[in-house]
């Protein structure tokens, strides 16, 4: 079922429309780093700002489910926030065919209100009429699958439950561009399946989904395409399976301390799947 | 291969969003020429692209704001109901709080300090002051933390942020309706009894103008609070200052000899509002034309300034 939906998503390539494009996005951040980055080694020990994104250029079209892989701190979440317009880039442009919906790992919507009331408020906030919201409510509750907790205040929810609810609300609006930042990592197996189906439904209806995860397996299972970010630079851009595999090898090399092998993996990944758009 | 006609038509909300999105300034021109041609080659038409997070033009903003009226209402109602949800007496506090407030101020300023000497009806003076001051003071204090408190909603959904301010003012109206009921009962029941007169019909009109004033304050302080988050720390002080400067609990003009200081106090919109309420409810007379004009100017001016400042920074509120 899910697989055929993915295929349907790909078939849209009859005339795929561009949904989002970013050009030369740079971002500097005020950070307190404990371990050294490249700018640190250059001897700027007193500097507290550092580059997070070093000129990322990318484009995605409808029917694509794009995974973002990379180590912690490689700029995945920052890139999503910039793409969604929640964080102004230091320089660079992001244009899109719709306002992206970003699902981050953040707190409850209105903590004092119950899950059901948050669904009501959220669907209305997105612009639904009360009639639509009434019909959407059941679908949202089903997708979130929170059972009786739906009537409890959202402040009592665990982070996983809150993420499920917010995901379900966002999907109900059928957004053209949905961005998910690790938010679904906390879900259990049954929710995993339902969310996968929901996302494939979105891309089958000419949407684009961005998914951040540092678990390569998630990207491999869910996405059609993967972007690999390393230290704020786009390293590779290609079919999800291959890029995720290369990333897995890289992350493993780092983990066991084979830095040389890791470096070679980076280079070969760029050679095999270079970023599609030229950065100037 | 699938032809373009087989692409599913956008439904419901997506269609709405597409229309709303199309009112923003075209974004493809923001890309460099080389990238534009590269993208055009790969993906075709780029005319549907807009810059992300961009603010809608003014007209569209109002359209979207009107579109969110159900959201505004649901937000106002939901928060009004849950305000005292943790209290054991629950919604009873909507009545109890103002009653206790009024009793407290009456004891301190009326009985102990004897400030009401020489006034016809000091109890009604205090009750009207305290009860009608609260919605505006709340609009200012909660306005200053509006953006911060709504951050997760703002980041999760795209909607005109001004709807939060409207929601806030409506919520305060809803939660002060019980208090207004108490107020009317109290000024009729407590001697010297004020009996309803024809002048009382001015009350809803003044209330409407006060709501406009509150919305202006909520927008202005919502913007100020987003520029200076520290502002919310100073708010309790500011609202107390406003309370004494608006003759909420005692006629301040008796204690000010300096004409300039008195002029400033009397130009204060809240002073004018309370003065008008008292003229209508206690004296049973129509407020002076000058008061009307002053209040209308204040309400319209604040709304205009507040909205302009708030709208100008619309794109910034979702950021951290």
XYZ file of C-alpha atoms in Angstrom:
600
model
C 0.000 0.000 0.000
C 2.633 2.433 1.099
C 4.916 1.340 -1.699
C 2.313 1.917 -4.389
C 1.678 5.377 -2.973
C 5.337 6.157 -3.319
C 5.204 5.006 -6.891
C 2.212 7.260 -7.462
C 4.269 10.069 -6.078
C 7.011 9.390 -8.551
C 4.618 9.137 -11.457
C 3.831 12.802 -11.018
C 7.131 13.353 -12.759
C 5.130 13.735 -15.971
C 5.525 17.429 -15.300
C 6.940 17.849 -11.833
C 6.464 21.286 -10.378
C 9.112 22.828 -8.223
C 7.865 23.257 -4.660
C 10.843 24.716 -2.872
C 14.176 26.181 -3.875
C 16.964 27.553 -1.731
C 19.935 29.411 -3.057
C 23.241 29.806 -1.290
C 21.727 29.768 2.189
C 24.248 30.791 4.807
C 23.639 30.990 8.488
C 25.873 32.113 11.318
C 24.932 31.234 14.812
C 25.986 32.347 18.240
C 27.134 29.108 19.749
C 29.042 27.814 22.709
C 30.889 24.867 21.326
C 32.648 22.512 23.666
C 34.601 20.675 21.015
C 36.482 22.424 18.266
C 35.134 23.007 14.805
C 37.140 24.261 11.867
C 36.894 27.933 12.759
C 38.031 27.021 16.240
C 41.185 25.345 15.031
C 42.077 28.428 13.075
C 42.785 29.967 16.409
C 39.705 32.112 16.909
C 39.333 30.804 20.423
C 37.416 33.859 21.556
C 34.830 33.792 18.800
C 31.362 32.775 19.883
C 29.669 32.818 16.501
C 30.162 30.098 13.961
C 28.865 29.133 10.580
C 26.022 26.671 10.698
C 25.134 26.610 7.029
C 27.824 27.382 4.493
C 25.938 28.081 1.322
C 23.325 25.407 0.727
C 21.601 25.348 -2.639
C 18.824 22.865 -3.210
C 15.508 22.359 -4.925
C 12.695 19.863 -4.453
C 9.638 19.085 -6.508
C 6.210 17.727 -5.776
C 5.982 14.031 -5.055
C 9.339 13.942 -3.383
C 10.052 12.825 0.116
C 13.410 14.219 0.992
C 15.393 12.893 3.909
C 18.122 14.913 5.574
C 20.963 12.968 7.155
C 23.995 14.204 8.987
C 25.676 14.128 12.351
C 24.410 16.172 15.263
C 25.265 19.785 14.666
C 25.659 19.409 10.940
C 22.915 21.962 10.400
C 19.934 19.748 9.500
C 17.485 21.355 11.881
C 18.763 24.827 11.123
C 18.328 24.199 7.426
C 14.721 23.138 7.962
C 14.020 26.203 10.076
C 15.463 28.437 7.395
C 13.529 26.611 4.677
C 10.328 27.077 6.669
C 11.044 30.766 7.165
C 11.179 30.484 10.952
C 14.772 31.561 11.054
C 16.164 34.297 8.856
C 19.216 33.175 6.927
C 22.292 35.348 7.237
C 22.306 35.433 3.461
C 20.594 33.523 0.705
C 17.077 33.082 -0.597
C 14.350 30.539 -0.015
C 11.284 30.487 -2.239
C 8.454 27.964 -2.156
C 5.112 27.149 -3.720
C 3.397 27.292 -0.310
C 4.179 28.187 3.250
C 5.986 25.098 4.596
C 4.649 23.513 7.754
C 7.451 22.680 10.126
C 6.953 20.078 12.803
C 9.717 20.504 15.328
C 10.423 18.897 18.658
C 8.775 21.572 20.760
C 6.275 21.791 23.556
C 2.512 21.478 23.506
C 0.399 23.924 21.532
C -1.875 25.319 24.238
C -0.786 23.374 27.319
C -3.918 24.054 29.373
C -6.314 22.797 26.717
C -7.061 19.137 26.123
C -5.770 17.317 23.064
C -9.218 17.443 21.482
C -9.477 21.187 22.034
C -6.013 21.647 20.587
C -7.113 19.764 17.484
C -10.085 22.084 17.195
C -7.962 25.185 17.675
C -5.190 23.985 15.369
C -7.449 23.054 12.482
C -9.220 26.408 12.755
C -5.889 28.230 12.957
C -4.909 26.701 9.642
C -8.005 28.234 8.136
C -10.578 25.427 8.196
C -14.231 26.279 8.545
C -15.909 24.820 11.639
C -17.628 22.248 9.397
C -14.352 21.051 7.904
C -12.736 21.093 11.316
C -15.553 18.967 12.689
C -15.003 16.314 10.050
C -11.238 16.532 10.293
C -11.345 15.972 14.023
C -12.087 12.273 13.802
C -9.353 11.687 11.245
C -6.853 13.569 13.373
C -7.776 11.629 16.496
C -7.454 8.377 14.605
C -4.073 9.229 13.163
C -2.747 10.465 16.488
C -4.094 7.348 18.171
C -3.952 8.738 21.689
C -7.042 6.930 22.955
C -8.623 8.395 26.057
C -5.722 10.800 26.654
C -7.153 12.978 23.912
C -9.384 14.571 26.538
C -6.589 15.357 28.952
C -4.773 18.682 29.033
C -1.896 18.742 26.587
C 0.566 19.664 29.320
C 0.201 16.139 30.694
C 1.386 14.627 27.401
C 4.763 13.051 26.899
C 6.867 14.563 24.138
C 6.047 11.600 21.904
C 2.310 12.029 22.412
C 2.486 15.769 21.740
C 4.492 15.161 18.580
C 1.946 12.621 17.361
C -0.908 15.005 17.949
C 0.812 17.864 16.179
C 1.764 15.653 13.281
C -1.835 14.495 12.936
C -3.140 18.069 12.998
C -0.606 19.216 10.394
C -1.382 16.350 8.050
C -5.107 17.059 8.308
C -4.544 20.334 6.505
C -2.984 18.500 3.573
C -0.008 20.879 3.393
C 1.972 21.083 0.185
C 5.262 21.199 2.019
C 5.646 19.412 5.312
C 8.893 19.392 7.245
C 9.460 17.021 10.101
C 12.368 17.513 12.439
C 12.954 14.296 14.373
C 9.479 14.765 15.758
C 8.353 11.264 14.871
C 11.374 9.496 16.278
C 9.579 9.079 19.579
C 6.540 7.329 18.126
C 5.937 3.632 18.612
C 5.680 0.992 15.881
C 1.960 1.277 15.157
C 2.167 5.025 14.865
C 5.231 4.672 12.695
C 3.189 2.759 10.124
C 0.264 5.173 10.198
C 2.503 8.214 9.896
C 4.354 6.656 7.000
C 1.079 6.096 5.194
C -0.061 9.632 5.906
C 3.165 11.082 4.533
C 3.018 8.968 1.420
C -0.534 10.158 0.956
C 0.748 13.728 1.056
C 3.404 13.249 -1.594
C 0.976 11.280 -3.747
C -1.189 14.410 -3.737
C 1.658 16.447 -5.152
C 3.195 17.466 -1.858
C 6.781 17.490 -0.697
C 7.916 16.120 2.626
C 11.231 16.846 4.304
C 12.300 14.496 7.041
C 15.231 15.011 9.361
C 16.623 12.020 11.152
C 20.046 10.904 12.126
C 18.823 7.332 11.935
C 19.768 6.376 8.405
C 17.292 3.518 8.470
C 14.299 5.832 8.839
C 15.422 7.822 5.826
C 16.015 4.686 3.826
C 12.575 3.279 4.596
C 10.557 6.419 4.124
C 12.191 8.711 1.636
C 12.670 8.839 -2.103
C 15.671 11.102 -1.971
C 18.253 11.984 0.616
C 20.423 15.005 1.274
C 23.544 14.622 3.360
C 24.698 17.612 5.316
C 28.083 17.778 6.925
C 29.276 20.847 8.813
C 26.750 23.020 7.050
C 27.655 21.898 3.554
C 25.647 19.715 1.236
C 27.800 16.617 0.710
C 25.554 14.405 -1.349
C 22.136 14.393 -2.938
C 20.734 11.214 -4.396
C 18.455 8.198 -4.010
C 17.611 7.698 -0.338
C 18.863 4.126 -0.118
C 22.326 4.775 -1.478
C 22.972 8.038 0.317
C 21.665 6.643 3.588
C 23.938 3.627 3.206
C 26.982 5.748 2.592
C 26.075 7.922 5.532
C 25.672 4.888 7.740
C 29.166 3.713 6.820
C 30.509 7.192 7.514
C 28.796 7.484 10.894
C 30.011 4.040 11.832
C 33.597 4.945 10.893
C 33.412 8.030 13.047
C 31.970 6.051 15.907
C 34.839 3.554 15.945
C 37.420 6.277 15.423
C 38.445 5.560 11.830
C 38.656 9.179 10.790
C 40.545 8.468 7.580
C 37.908 6.052 6.366
C 35.233 8.584 7.269
C 36.930 11.274 5.214
C 37.190 8.946 2.247
C 33.514 8.107 2.622
C 32.627 11.798 2.429
C 34.631 12.273 -0.733
C 33.272 9.194 -2.440
C 29.712 10.163 -1.524
C 30.175 13.533 -3.170
C 31.627 11.851 -6.219
C 28.808 9.330 -6.493
C 25.928 11.727 -5.831
C 27.023 15.321 -6.191
C 24.549 18.045 -5.193
C 22.398 18.688 -8.234
C 22.563 22.435 -8.360
C 25.706 24.443 -8.773
C 26.615 26.695 -5.873
C 28.265 29.923 -6.769
C 3.359 8.891 -18.635
C 0.840 10.824 -16.623
C -0.253 14.030 -18.256
C -0.550 17.233 -16.240
C -4.329 16.941 -16.286
C -4.074 13.820 -14.175
C -2.474 15.687 -11.344
C -4.984 15.726 -8.503
C -6.797 19.026 -8.166
C -6.017 20.844 -4.927
C -8.807 20.343 -2.454
C -10.312 22.459 0.303
C -7.676 23.970 2.469
C -4.845 23.536 0.004
C -6.792 25.474 -2.571
C -7.371 28.231 -0.039
C -3.691 28.316 0.843
C -2.705 28.450 -2.809
C -4.888 31.476 -3.321
C -3.546 33.147 -0.198
C 0.016 32.343 -1.195
C -0.460 33.748 -4.676
C -1.116 37.213 -3.224
C 2.462 37.462 -1.968
C 5.111 39.106 -4.124
C 6.571 36.852 -6.810
C 9.679 35.134 -5.494
C 11.430 33.638 -8.499
C 13.131 36.964 -9.215
C 14.922 36.689 -5.904
C 16.971 33.797 -7.236
C 20.077 34.467 -9.249
C 19.694 34.371 -13.015
C 21.895 31.316 -13.430
C 19.988 29.260 -10.871
C 16.687 30.451 -12.292
C 17.515 29.221 -15.746
C 18.862 25.967 -14.355
C 15.649 25.376 -12.430
C 13.487 26.391 -15.347
C 15.211 23.853 -17.485
C 14.648 21.087 -14.957
C 11.239 21.937 -13.576
C 9.598 24.366 -15.980
C 7.491 27.227 -14.742
C 8.640 29.077 -11.618
C 5.949 31.730 -11.398
C 4.208 30.036 -8.464
C 7.139 30.548 -6.114
C 7.067 33.036 -3.241
C 9.572 33.863 -0.557
C 8.921 31.750 2.547
C 7.569 33.433 5.641
C 6.636 36.504 3.657
C 3.946 38.784 4.969
C 0.738 39.139 2.971
C -0.229 42.551 1.607
C -2.509 44.577 3.843
C -5.783 43.782 2.105
C -5.056 40.089 2.049
C -4.083 40.303 5.701
C -7.559 41.474 6.608
C -9.116 38.801 4.423
C -7.103 36.127 6.199
C -7.869 37.681 9.556
C -11.568 37.554 8.784
C -11.116 33.983 7.585
C -9.754 33.071 10.985
C -12.760 34.424 12.894
C -13.689 30.945 14.110
C -10.151 30.442 15.319
C -10.225 33.771 17.124
C -13.485 32.885 18.791
C -12.405 29.354 19.711
C -9.167 30.678 21.176
C -10.931 33.355 23.203
C -13.503 30.920 24.551
C -11.075 28.123 25.260
C -8.720 30.278 27.245
C -11.502 32.098 29.065
C -12.864 28.757 30.244
C -9.493 27.350 31.310
C -8.226 30.451 33.083
C -9.290 29.236 36.506
C -9.298 25.539 35.597
C -6.764 24.724 38.307
C -8.785 26.430 41.021
C -11.202 24.430 43.092
C -13.931 27.037 42.764
C -13.333 27.213 39.013
C -15.365 29.777 37.105
C -16.754 31.216 40.354
C -13.530 33.200 40.512
C -14.710 35.299 37.596
C -17.191 36.809 40.048
C -15.218 36.396 43.276
C -12.032 38.107 42.110
C -13.594 41.457 41.203
C -15.872 41.358 44.268
C -12.866 40.843 46.533
C -10.923 43.529 44.688
C -13.721 46.053 45.039
C -14.261 45.213 48.705
C -10.555 45.549 49.387
C -10.222 48.956 47.747
C -13.408 50.160 49.363
C -12.120 49.217 52.838
C -8.694 50.797 52.312
C -9.623 53.956 50.474
C -13.202 54.477 51.568
C -13.282 53.344 55.191
C -9.690 53.691 56.392
C -8.410 56.627 54.349
C -11.821 58.289 54.038
C -11.185 59.426 50.507
C -14.828 59.342 49.602
C -15.767 62.261 51.837
C -17.878 64.745 49.994
C -18.736 62.320 47.170
C -22.271 61.205 46.453
C -21.595 57.553 45.881
C -18.044 56.481 46.553
C -18.852 52.765 46.538
C -20.200 52.949 42.996
C -17.216 55.101 42.037
C -14.786 52.389 43.171
C -16.782 49.483 41.796
C -17.086 50.971 38.323
C -13.426 51.960 38.407
C -12.075 48.585 39.445
C -14.365 46.462 37.266
C -14.022 48.464 34.063
C -10.304 49.070 34.492
C -9.466 45.384 34.568
C -10.118 44.464 30.914
C -7.779 47.204 29.690
C -5.103 46.467 32.250
C -5.237 42.798 31.289
C -5.022 43.687 27.610
C -1.811 45.555 28.356
C -0.185 43.006 30.658
C -1.093 39.913 28.661
C -0.414 41.825 25.461
C 3.206 42.286 26.435
C 3.709 38.526 26.723
C 1.363 37.638 23.859
C 3.982 36.557 21.341
C 6.073 34.673 23.858
C 3.116 32.778 25.276
C 1.787 31.837 21.856
C 5.123 30.810 20.395
C 4.237 27.182 19.863
C 0.998 28.072 18.078
C 2.813 30.645 15.962
C 5.520 28.209 14.969
C 3.128 25.359 14.291
C 0.577 27.106 12.087
C 0.475 29.896 9.543
C -2.185 32.467 10.399
C -2.254 36.263 10.722
C -0.657 36.865 14.097
C -2.967 39.783 14.831
C -5.704 37.215 15.401
C -3.973 36.397 18.680
C -4.459 39.977 19.856
C -8.108 39.986 18.813
C -8.538 36.687 20.600
C -6.958 38.145 23.706
C -9.289 41.131 23.803
C -12.328 38.926 23.210
C -11.207 36.586 25.958
C -10.968 39.469 28.385
C -14.405 40.634 27.378
C -15.822 37.156 27.918
C -14.193 36.813 31.295
C -15.320 40.239 32.439
C -18.977 39.724 31.545
C -19.725 38.063 34.909
C -17.902 40.903 36.637
C -19.979 43.466 34.769
C -23.108 41.670 35.906
C -21.878 41.900 39.496
C -21.095 45.557 38.949
C -24.608 46.414 37.806
C -26.182 44.475 40.629
C -23.856 46.069 43.172
C -24.437 49.677 42.200
C -28.187 49.136 42.219
C -28.222 47.188 45.490
C -25.755 49.176 47.596
C -27.033 52.484 49.011
C -27.332 55.132 47.728
C -28.980 53.011 45.058
C -28.314 53.976 41.451
C -31.397 53.158 39.432
C -31.184 52.272 35.732
C -31.882 55.281 33.573
C -31.968 56.061 29.869
C -28.338 57.170 30.048
C -27.337 53.573 30.805
C -27.934 52.788 27.136
C -24.660 54.630 26.419
C -22.851 51.875 28.297
C -22.508 49.405 25.368
C -21.210 52.171 23.098
C -18.537 53.178 25.576
C -17.724 49.493 26.056
C -17.258 49.070 22.315
C -14.871 52.008 22.206
C -13.033 50.607 25.187
C -12.667 47.293 23.357
C -11.134 49.129 20.415
C -8.800 50.812 22.833
C -7.923 47.441 24.366
C -7.185 45.945 20.955
C -4.937 48.885 20.160
C -3.114 48.376 23.460
C -2.838 44.601 22.925
C -1.339 45.068 19.456
C 0.992 47.833 20.570
C 2.232 45.978 23.627
C 2.308 42.698 21.727
C 4.759 44.318 19.349
C 6.685 46.057 22.132
C 6.916 42.802 24.073
C 8.310 40.996 21.044
C 10.951 43.685 20.607
C 11.784 43.842 24.311
C 10.940 40.581 26.063
C 11.957 42.141 29.380
C 8.932 44.363 29.163
C 6.672 41.777 30.772
C 8.715 42.089 33.964
C 7.888 45.779 34.217
C 4.233 45.333 33.370
C 2.808 44.896 36.859
C 4.424 48.187 37.788
C 3.094 49.904 34.691
C -0.423 48.694 35.264
C -0.348 49.914 38.868
C 0.861 53.287 37.691
C -1.915 53.371 35.139
C -4.377 52.446 37.843
C -3.538 55.437 40.017
C -3.296 57.756 37.032
C -6.728 56.774 35.780
C -8.665 57.570 38.932
C -9.667 53.936 39.324
C -10.040 53.959 43.100
C -9.965 57.595 44.144
C -10.429 60.891 42.353
C -6.821 61.712 41.587
C -7.552 65.248 40.492
C -7.951 66.170 44.166
C -4.318 65.405 44.821
C -2.770 67.131 41.853
C -2.284 70.881 41.968
C 0.017 71.191 39.015
C -2.041 72.029 35.892
C 0.289 70.209 33.479
C 0.290 67.025 35.524
C -3.473 67.231 35.788
C -3.723 67.726 32.041
C -1.662 64.609 31.431
C -3.787 62.551 33.782
C -6.987 63.781 32.225
C -5.755 63.087 28.692
C -5.142 59.468 29.637
C -7.664 57.411 27.650
C -8.516 55.169 30.545
C -9.284 58.167 32.723
C -11.685 59.350 30.035
C -13.344 55.931 29.734
C -13.906 55.595 33.468
C -15.116 59.176 33.693
C -17.670 58.434 30.976
C -18.855 55.226 32.627
C -19.362 57.094 35.878
C -21.197 59.957 34.220
C -23.525 57.477 32.595
C -24.068 55.067 35.472
C -23.864 57.308 38.552
C -24.999 60.704 37.315
C -27.415 59.269 34.779
C -26.283 61.868 32.257
C -24.864 61.728 28.753
C -21.059 62.110 28.597
C -19.723 65.411 27.299
C -19.042 65.699 23.592
C -15.394 66.446 24.323
C -15.049 63.136 26.144
C -16.557 61.254 23.227
C -14.223 62.890 20.777
C -11.194 62.264 22.938
C -12.045 58.605 23.426
C -12.769 58.039 19.741
C -9.494 59.665 18.773
C -7.566 57.631 21.315
C -9.217 54.369 20.261
C -8.747 54.961 16.553
C -5.223 56.290 16.960
C -4.022 53.471 19.184
C -5.590 50.886 16.926
C -3.911 52.392 13.899
C -0.490 52.755 15.492
C -0.667 49.385 17.237
C -1.800 47.540 14.150
C 0.764 49.175 11.888
C 3.650 48.355 14.190
C 2.386 44.827 14.805
C 1.748 44.106 11.146
C 5.097 45.479 10.041
C 6.935 42.857 12.081
C 4.587 40.000 11.183
C 7.383 37.891 9.725
C 9.446 38.080 12.872
C 7.133 36.553 15.453
C 7.823 32.926 14.590
C 11.532 33.320 15.009
C 13.484 32.524 18.094
